Coordinates of C-alpha atoms in Angstrom, one line a residue:
M1 CA -46.5 -35.3 -18.9
S2 CA -44.9 -34.4 -15.7
G3 CA -44.0 -30.8 -14.8
S4 CA -42.2 -29.4 -11.8
P5 CA -43.2 -31.2 -8.6
T6 CA -45.2 -29.4 -6.0
G7 CA -44.0 -29.0 -2.5
K8 CA -46.3 -31.8 -1.2
E9 CA -45.2 -34.3 -3.9
R10 CA -42.5 -36.8 -3.2
T11 CA -39.6 -36.7 -5.6
F12 CA -36.7 -38.8 -6.9
F13 CA -33.6 -36.7 -6.2
G14 CA -35.7 -33.6 -7.1
H15 CA -37.3 -35.1 -10.2
P16 CA -40.6 -36.7 -10.8
R17 CA -41.2 -40.1 -9.2
A18 CA -41.8 -41.3 -12.9
L19 CA -38.1 -41.0 -13.3
G20 CA -37.5 -43.3 -10.3
V21 CA -39.7 -46.0 -11.8
L22 CA -38.0 -45.8 -15.2
F23 CA -34.5 -45.8 -13.4
S24 CA -35.4 -49.0 -11.5
V25 CA -36.7 -50.8 -14.7
E26 CA -33.7 -49.8 -16.7
M27 CA -31.3 -50.7 -13.9
C28 CA -32.7 -54.3 -13.9
E29 CA -32.9 -54.6 -17.6
R30 CA -29.3 -53.5 -18.1
A31 CA -28.2 -55.8 -15.3
S32 CA -29.6 -58.7 -17.4
F33 CA -28.0 -57.4 -20.5
Y34 CA -24.5 -56.6 -19.2
G35 CA -24.5 -59.7 -17.1
M36 CA -24.9 -62.0 -20.1
K37 CA -22.7 -59.7 -22.3
A38 CA -19.8 -59.9 -19.8
I39 CA -19.5 -63.7 -20.3
L40 CA -20.7 -64.1 -23.8
A41 CA -17.4 -63.8 -25.7
L42 CA -15.6 -65.9 -23.1
F43 CA -18.3 -68.6 -23.2
L44 CA -18.0 -68.7 -27.0
V45 CA -14.2 -69.3 -26.9
T46 CA -14.2 -71.7 -23.9
A47 CA -13.6 -75.3 -24.8
V48 CA -16.7 -77.6 -25.3
A49 CA -15.3 -79.9 -22.5
D50 CA -15.5 -76.9 -20.1
G51 CA -19.1 -75.9 -21.0
G52 CA -18.4 -73.4 -23.8
M53 CA -18.7 -73.5 -27.7
G54 CA -14.9 -73.9 -28.5
L55 CA -14.9 -71.1 -31.1
S56 CA -11.8 -69.1 -32.2
K57 CA -11.4 -65.5 -30.9
A58 CA -12.1 -64.2 -34.4
A59 CA -15.3 -66.1 -34.6
A60 CA -16.4 -65.2 -31.1
S61 CA -15.6 -61.5 -31.8
S62 CA -17.7 -61.6 -34.9
I63 CA -20.7 -63.3 -33.2
Y64 CA -20.4 -60.7 -30.3
G65 CA -20.4 -57.9 -32.7
W66 CA -23.4 -59.2 -34.7
Y67 CA -25.4 -59.8 -31.4
T68 CA -24.6 -56.3 -29.9
M69 CA -25.5 -54.7 -33.3
A70 CA -28.8 -56.6 -33.4
V71 CA -29.7 -55.5 -29.9
Y72 CA -29.4 -51.9 -31.0
L73 CA -30.5 -52.3 -34.7
T74 CA -34.0 -53.6 -33.5
A75 CA -34.5 -50.4 -31.7
I76 CA -35.6 -48.7 -35.1
P77 CA -38.7 -51.0 -35.6
G78 CA -39.2 -51.2 -31.8
G79 CA -39.5 -47.3 -31.9
L80 CA -41.8 -47.1 -34.8
I81 CA -44.0 -49.9 -33.4
A82 CA -44.4 -47.9 -30.2
D83 CA -45.0 -44.6 -32.1
R84 CA -47.6 -46.0 -34.3
W85 CA -49.4 -48.9 -32.7
L86 CA -48.5 -50.1 -29.1
G87 CA -47.3 -46.8 -27.3
A88 CA -44.0 -46.8 -25.4
R89 CA -45.5 -47.9 -22.2
R90 CA -46.9 -51.3 -23.5
S91 CA -43.8 -51.8 -25.8
V92 CA -41.5 -51.7 -22.7
L93 CA -43.7 -54.4 -20.8
I94 CA -43.8 -56.8 -23.9
G95 CA -40.1 -56.2 -24.7
G96 CA -39.1 -57.0 -21.1
L97 CA -41.1 -60.3 -21.2
I98 CA -39.3 -61.3 -24.5
I99 CA -35.9 -60.5 -22.9
A100 CA -36.6 -62.7 -19.9
V101 CA -37.8 -65.6 -22.0
G102 CA -34.7 -65.2 -24.2
H103 CA -32.4 -65.5 -21.2
F104 CA -34.1 -68.6 -19.8
V105 CA -33.9 -70.2 -23.3
M106 CA -30.1 -69.8 -23.2
V107 CA -30.1 -72.0 -20.1
L108 CA -30.8 -75.0 -22.3
H109 CA -27.4 -76.6 -23.2
A110 CA -27.3 -76.6 -27.1
P111 CA -26.0 -74.3 -29.7
F112 CA -29.6 -73.9 -31.2
F113 CA -30.9 -72.5 -27.9
I114 CA -28.0 -70.2 -27.4
F115 CA -28.6 -68.4 -30.7
A116 CA -32.3 -68.5 -30.3
G117 CA -32.0 -66.9 -26.9
L118 CA -29.8 -64.2 -28.3
A119 CA -32.3 -63.5 -31.1
M120 CA -35.0 -63.1 -28.6
I121 CA -33.1 -60.8 -26.4
S122 CA -32.3 -58.7 -29.4
L123 CA -36.0 -58.5 -30.4
G124 CA -37.1 -57.7 -26.8
T125 CA -34.5 -55.0 -26.4
G126 CA -35.6 -53.5 -29.6
L127 CA -39.1 -52.9 -28.0
L128 CA -37.9 -51.9 -24.5
K129 CA -34.6 -49.8 -25.0
P130 CA -35.7 -46.9 -27.2
N131 CA -39.1 -46.6 -25.6
I132 CA -38.1 -46.4 -22.1
S133 CA -35.6 -43.6 -23.1
S134 CA -38.4 -41.8 -24.9
M135 CA -40.6 -42.0 -21.8
V136 CA -37.7 -40.4 -19.8
G137 CA -37.9 -37.5 -22.2
E138 CA -41.6 -37.3 -21.7
V139 CA -41.1 -36.7 -18.0
Y140 CA -39.8 -33.2 -18.8
G141 CA -42.0 -30.7 -20.7
G142 CA -40.6 -28.2 -23.3
H143 CA -37.0 -27.2 -22.6
D144 CA -37.0 -28.2 -18.9
N145 CA -33.5 -27.4 -17.5
R146 CA -33.7 -30.7 -15.5
R147 CA -33.8 -32.8 -18.6
E148 CA -30.0 -33.3 -19.1
Q149 CA -29.6 -33.9 -15.4
G150 CA -32.4 -36.3 -15.4
F151 CA -30.8 -38.4 -18.2
T152 CA -27.6 -38.3 -16.3
I153 CA -29.4 -39.9 -13.2
F154 CA -31.2 -42.3 -15.5
Y155 CA -27.7 -43.2 -17.0
M156 CA -26.4 -43.9 -13.4
G157 CA -29.3 -46.4 -13.1
I158 CA -28.1 -48.2 -16.2
N159 CA -24.7 -48.5 -14.7
V160 CA -25.8 -49.7 -11.3
G161 CA -27.2 -52.7 -13.1
A162 CA -24.2 -52.9 -15.3
A163 CA -21.8 -52.9 -12.2
V164 CA -23.5 -55.7 -10.2
A165 CA -24.2 -58.0 -13.1
P166 CA -20.8 -58.9 -14.3
V167 CA -19.7 -59.7 -10.7
V168 CA -22.7 -61.9 -10.2
C169 CA -22.7 -63.7 -13.6
G170 CA -18.9 -63.8 -13.9
F171 CA -18.9 -65.6 -10.3
L172 CA -21.5 -68.0 -11.5
A173 CA -19.8 -68.7 -14.8
Q174 CA -16.2 -68.9 -13.9
H175 CA -15.5 -69.1 -10.2
P176 CA -14.0 -72.4 -9.1
W177 CA -16.1 -72.2 -5.8
F178 CA -19.4 -72.2 -7.6
K179 CA -18.2 -75.1 -9.9
S180 CA -17.3 -77.1 -6.9
F181 CA -20.6 -76.4 -5.4
L182 CA -22.3 -77.8 -8.6
S183 CA -20.1 -80.8 -8.2
W184 CA -21.3 -81.2 -4.7
L185 CA -24.9 -81.1 -5.9
G186 CA -24.1 -83.9 -8.4
L187 CA -24.3 -81.4 -11.3
D188 CA -21.8 -81.1 -14.1
P189 CA -19.6 -78.1 -13.2
S190 CA -19.4 -77.1 -16.9
L191 CA -23.1 -76.0 -16.6
S192 CA -22.0 -73.0 -14.6
W193 CA -22.3 -70.8 -17.7
H194 CA -26.0 -71.6 -18.0
F195 CA -26.6 -70.7 -14.4
A196 CA -25.2 -67.3 -15.2
F197 CA -27.6 -67.0 -18.2
A198 CA -30.6 -67.8 -15.9
A199 CA -29.4 -65.1 -13.4
A200 CA -29.6 -62.6 -16.1
G201 CA -33.2 -63.6 -16.8
V202 CA -34.0 -63.2 -13.1
A203 CA -32.8 -59.7 -13.2
M204 CA -35.2 -58.8 -16.1
L205 CA -38.2 -60.4 -14.1
A206 CA -37.2 -58.1 -11.2
G207 CA -37.3 -55.1 -13.6
L208 CA -40.8 -56.1 -14.9
A209 CA -42.0 -56.3 -11.2
Q210 CA -40.7 -52.8 -10.6
Y211 CA -42.6 -51.5 -13.8
W212 CA -45.9 -53.2 -12.7
W213 CA -45.7 -51.9 -9.1
G214 CA -44.7 -48.3 -10.1
G215 CA -47.2 -47.9 -12.9
R216 CA -49.3 -45.4 -10.9
H217 CA -46.3 -43.0 -11.0
I218 CA -46.0 -43.1 -14.7
Q219 CA -49.7 -42.1 -15.4
S220 CA -50.1 -41.0 -19.1
I221 CA -46.3 -41.2 -19.9
G222 CA -45.7 -43.5 -22.7
A223 CA -49.4 -43.8 -23.8
L224 CA -50.4 -44.1 -27.5
R225 CA -51.5 -40.7 -28.7
T226 CA -55.2 -40.3 -29.8
A227 CA -56.0 -38.8 -33.2
Q228 CA -56.8 -35.5 -31.5
S229 CA -53.6 -35.1 -29.7
E230 CA -51.7 -36.3 -32.9
K231 CA -53.2 -33.3 -34.8
A232 CA -52.1 -30.9 -32.1
V233 CA -48.5 -32.4 -32.2
V234 CA -48.4 -32.1 -36.0
A235 CA -49.4 -28.4 -35.8
E236 CA -46.6 -27.8 -33.3
E237 CA -44.1 -29.6 -35.3
D238 CA -44.7 -27.9 -38.6
K239 CA -42.8 -25.0 -37.0
R240 CA -39.7 -27.2 -36.5
N241 CA -36.6 -26.6 -38.4
W242 CA -35.0 -29.3 -40.7
R243 CA -31.8 -28.4 -39.1
H244 CA -32.7 -30.3 -36.0
Y245 CA -32.8 -33.5 -37.9
L246 CA -29.4 -32.8 -39.3
A247 CA -28.1 -32.1 -35.9
I248 CA -29.5 -35.5 -34.7
G249 CA -27.5 -37.3 -37.6
V250 CA -24.3 -35.4 -36.7
L251 CA -24.6 -36.5 -33.0
C252 CA -25.3 -40.1 -34.1
F253 CA -22.3 -40.1 -36.5
F254 CA -19.8 -39.2 -33.9
S255 CA -21.3 -41.6 -31.3
V256 CA -20.5 -44.4 -33.7
L257 CA -16.9 -43.5 -33.5
F258 CA -17.0 -43.2 -29.6
F259 CA -18.9 -46.5 -29.0
C260 CA -17.0 -48.7 -31.5
I261 CA -13.9 -47.9 -29.3
T262 CA -15.6 -48.5 -26.0
E263 CA -17.2 -51.7 -27.2
Q264 CA -13.6 -53.2 -27.0
G265 CA -14.5 -53.7 -23.3
G266 CA -16.5 -56.8 -24.0
S267 CA -14.1 -58.3 -26.5
S268 CA -10.4 -57.3 -27.0
L269 CA -10.0 -55.8 -23.6
S270 CA -11.8 -58.8 -22.1
F271 CA -9.2 -61.1 -23.9
F272 CA -6.5 -58.8 -22.5
A273 CA -7.9 -59.0 -19.1
Q274 CA -8.0 -62.9 -19.1
E275 CA -4.6 -63.5 -20.8
M276 CA -2.4 -60.6 -20.0
T277 CA -3.6 -59.1 -16.7
R278 CA -2.9 -60.3 -13.1
N279 CA -6.4 -60.8 -11.9
T280 CA -5.6 -60.4 -8.1
A281 CA -6.1 -57.6 -5.6
F282 CA -5.0 -57.7 -2.0
G283 CA -4.1 -61.4 -2.4
F284 CA -7.7 -62.3 -3.7
E285 CA -7.9 -63.9 -7.2
F286 CA -11.0 -62.7 -9.2
P287 CA -12.6 -63.8 -12.5
S288 CA -11.4 -61.7 -15.5
T289 CA -15.1 -60.9 -16.1
W290 CA -15.1 -58.6 -13.1
F291 CA -13.2 -56.0 -15.1
Q292 CA -16.6 -55.5 -16.8
A293 CA -17.8 -53.9 -13.6
V294 CA -15.1 -51.2 -13.4
N295 CA -16.8 -49.0 -16.2
P296 CA -20.2 -48.9 -14.6
L297 CA -18.7 -48.4 -11.0
C298 CA -16.9 -45.4 -12.4
V299 CA -20.1 -44.1 -14.0
I300 CA -22.0 -44.6 -10.7
G301 CA -19.3 -42.6 -8.8
L302 CA -18.9 -39.8 -11.4
S303 CA -22.5 -39.3 -12.5
P304 CA -23.5 -37.2 -9.5
L305 CA -20.3 -35.1 -10.0
F306 CA -21.1 -34.5 -13.7
A307 CA -24.8 -33.7 -13.0
W308 CA -23.5 -31.1 -10.5
L309 CA -21.0 -29.8 -12.7
W310 CA -23.3 -29.1 -15.7
M311 CA -25.9 -27.4 -13.5
S312 CA -23.3 -25.3 -11.7
L313 CA -21.8 -24.2 -15.0
R314 CA -25.3 -23.5 -16.4
R315 CA -26.1 -21.3 -13.5
K316 CA -22.9 -19.3 -14.2
E317 CA -23.9 -19.3 -17.8
I318 CA -20.7 -20.9 -18.9
E319 CA -21.9 -24.5 -19.6
P320 CA -20.4 -25.9 -22.7
S321 CA -22.7 -26.7 -25.6
S322 CA -23.7 -30.3 -26.4
S323 CA -21.5 -30.6 -29.3
F324 CA -18.4 -29.2 -27.3
K325 CA -19.2 -31.9 -24.6
F326 CA -19.0 -34.5 -27.4
A327 CA -15.5 -33.0 -28.2
I328 CA -14.4 -33.3 -24.6
G329 CA -15.7 -36.8 -24.4
L330 CA -13.9 -38.0 -27.5
L331 CA -10.6 -36.5 -26.0
F332 CA -11.0 -38.4 -22.7
L333 CA -11.6 -41.5 -24.8
S334 CA -8.4 -41.0 -26.8
V335 CA -6.3 -40.5 -23.8
G336 CA -7.9 -43.5 -22.0
T337 CA -7.5 -45.8 -25.2
A338 CA -3.8 -44.6 -25.6
L339 CA -3.1 -46.2 -22.1
M340 CA -3.4 -49.5 -23.7
V341 CA -0.2 -49.0 -25.8
P342 CA 2.2 -48.9 -22.7
A343 CA 0.2 -51.6 -21.1
A344 CA 0.7 -53.9 -24.2
Y345 CA 4.4 -53.3 -24.2
A346 CA 4.5 -54.0 -20.4
A347 CA 2.9 -57.3 -21.1
V348 CA 6.0 -58.5 -22.8
S349 CA 7.6 -59.1 -19.5
G350 CA 4.6 -60.9 -18.1
K351 CA 1.1 -60.2 -16.9
V352 CA 0.5 -56.6 -16.0
S353 CA -1.1 -54.9 -13.0
P354 CA -5.0 -54.6 -13.1
L355 CA -4.5 -50.9 -12.6
W356 CA -3.8 -50.5 -16.3
L357 CA -7.2 -51.6 -17.3
C358 CA -8.8 -49.6 -14.4
A359 CA -7.2 -46.5 -15.6
V360 CA -8.3 -47.1 -19.1
Y361 CA -12.0 -47.6 -18.1
F362 CA -11.8 -44.7 -15.8
L363 CA -10.8 -42.2 -18.5
Q364 CA -13.2 -43.7 -20.9
V365 CA -16.1 -43.2 -18.6
M366 CA -15.1 -39.5 -18.1
G367 CA -15.7 -39.3 -21.9
E368 CA -18.8 -41.3 -21.7
L369 CA -20.5 -39.0 -19.2
C370 CA -19.7 -36.0 -21.5
L371 CA -21.3 -37.8 -24.5
S372 CA -23.9 -40.5 -23.9
P373 CA -26.4 -39.1 -21.6
V374 CA -26.0 -35.7 -23.2
G375 CA -26.6 -37.2 -26.6
L376 CA -29.7 -39.2 -25.7
S377 CA -31.2 -36.1 -23.9
K378 CA -30.7 -33.9 -26.9
V379 CA -32.1 -36.5 -29.4
T380 CA -35.4 -36.6 -27.2
E381 CA -35.4 -32.8 -27.2
L382 CA -34.6 -32.3 -30.9
A383 CA -36.8 -35.0 -32.3
P384 CA -40.5 -34.5 -33.4
R385 CA -42.7 -35.6 -30.5
R386 CA -44.8 -37.9 -32.6
Y387 CA -41.6 -39.8 -33.7
T388 CA -39.6 -39.8 -30.5
G389 CA -39.3 -43.5 -30.3
L390 CA -38.1 -43.7 -33.8
A391 CA -35.6 -40.9 -33.2
V392 CA -34.3 -42.7 -30.2
G393 CA -34.1 -45.8 -32.3
L394 CA -31.8 -44.0 -34.8
W395 CA -29.6 -43.0 -31.8
F396 CA -29.3 -46.7 -31.0
L397 CA -28.8 -47.5 -34.6
A398 CA -25.6 -45.6 -34.2
S399 CA -24.8 -47.9 -31.3
A400 CA -25.7 -50.9 -33.5
M401 CA -23.2 -49.8 -36.1
A402 CA -20.7 -49.1 -33.5
A403 CA -21.1 -52.5 -31.9
K404 CA -20.6 -54.3 -35.3
L405 CA -17.6 -52.2 -36.1
G406 CA -16.3 -52.8 -32.7
G407 CA -16.4 -56.4 -33.3
V408 CA -14.7 -56.2 -36.5
L409 CA -11.9 -54.2 -34.9
A410 CA -11.7 -56.7 -32.1
G411 CA -11.0 -59.2 -34.7
F412 CA -7.5 -57.6 -35.2
Y413 CA -6.6 -58.5 -31.6
S414 CA -3.7 -61.0 -31.2
E415 CA -1.6 -62.2 -28.2
D416 CA 1.4 -60.3 -29.8
P417 CA 1.8 -57.1 -27.7
N418 CA 3.0 -55.3 -30.8
V419 CA -0.3 -56.0 -32.5
I420 CA -2.2 -54.9 -29.4
A421 CA -0.2 -51.6 -29.1
A422 CA -0.8 -50.8 -32.9
L423 CA -4.5 -51.5 -32.7
F424 CA -5.1 -49.3 -29.7
S425 CA -2.8 -46.6 -31.1
W426 CA -5.0 -46.3 -34.2
L427 CA -8.1 -46.2 -32.1
A428 CA -6.6 -43.5 -29.8
V429 CA -5.8 -41.3 -32.9
A430 CA -9.2 -41.8 -34.4
A431 CA -10.8 -40.6 -31.3
L432 CA -8.5 -37.6 -31.2
V433 CA -9.3 -36.6 -34.6
G434 CA -13.0 -36.9 -33.9
A435 CA -12.6 -34.6 -30.9
A436 CA -10.8 -31.9 -33.0
I437 CA -13.5 -32.1 -35.6
M438 CA -16.3 -31.7 -33.0
A439 CA -14.6 -28.8 -31.3
L440 CA -14.0 -26.8 -34.6
T441 CA -17.5 -27.3 -35.9
T442 CA -19.2 -26.4 -32.6
P443 CA -20.3 -23.0 -33.8
A444 CA -22.0 -24.5 -36.8
L445 CA -23.7 -27.2 -34.7
R446 CA -25.0 -24.6 -32.3
K447 CA -26.8 -23.0 -35.3
L448 CA -28.2 -26.2 -36.4
M449 CA -29.6 -27.1 -32.8
K450 CA -30.9 -23.6 -32.1
P451 CA -32.7 -23.1 -29.7
V452 CA -31.6 -26.3 -28.1
F453 CA -27.8 -26.2 -27.2

């Protein structure tokens, strides 16, 4: 486990080099995931003649919800496998290989291969996602004050990949120039979707290369514990309070509320972007999938600010507790989601400015940075060390439930602006109620989490 770096050691933004390796791997893995995710729902509803599967929006939203749920649901067995048999380090490598193969399977043009590829990506992500996060937790010993800042930096890596990938995959899947290029090569332009799937696979391979090359910086992080070290960990965990487990459950519950609303970005908001938004900027027309890059770009821009803000408030001893940060995050989410109501009514007169969606994503990201890296950091700190992978898997179980619920909610989407306004009104109210509950129960949650706040 890495401690504070010495003066002679090179660091990654003031943190151990291991964080830089894990940052790079996660950046590439999330590029593969979000690149494919950005085009999935649109691919499913695109006519067969144009290379898609010709499904209805309701069916596509349901498949999208099941897939995103499966990606996170497999994190529980993936975390348990790492804790008991493989260790986090090997689990990340094996998971990444399965993900890459899954993306390349989707290149084959048949429904069977599409769903087989999605299944493989889900299984591989279950091995990689919780265990790379638990390895980040292992970088910091005890109650290291850099832990939450480290997770915020790690979260920025996630979003660097998530910002670039929709632009690349969206261009390959949708842009007329690339389709014309395929025609010039003598290929069917409708195959453009499958080139985008292949690009996602290449991104995952790049992540695996980073992992292999940077292995010397990781050292013992993520290794399977020996029987002797296991006994020492168990003795330490006997002192832990059951209240920590309850606190993890509370954080997971409210993360479900948060992420089922933000998951609209890949479904209902994606449909709104394609059908009711002017996808032009400075005279340049861009694919609707490029809106998927707005959220991660905002994360990249705001992450350093939030990392500095929490550290500054901590030095002044006025930093809000984790639970109150959740309340702030849900409040930002409520305000951002509510902006879709006037945007929907404005669409009655024709396609609306892209600034509406940009504002929605910006405010949602403000909330996301108050909740997601904070929650993941606290789960790794509160969880018993011998079951860190499983605990992180439970955190992603909340994301799985949120993904499926988000898909169900997206099924209510309609081209009728009144229906859109009603849908997002209810979502905004739900987030506001969640923020109020978290704020009111903060004193009780602080007691549950003691001495971790």
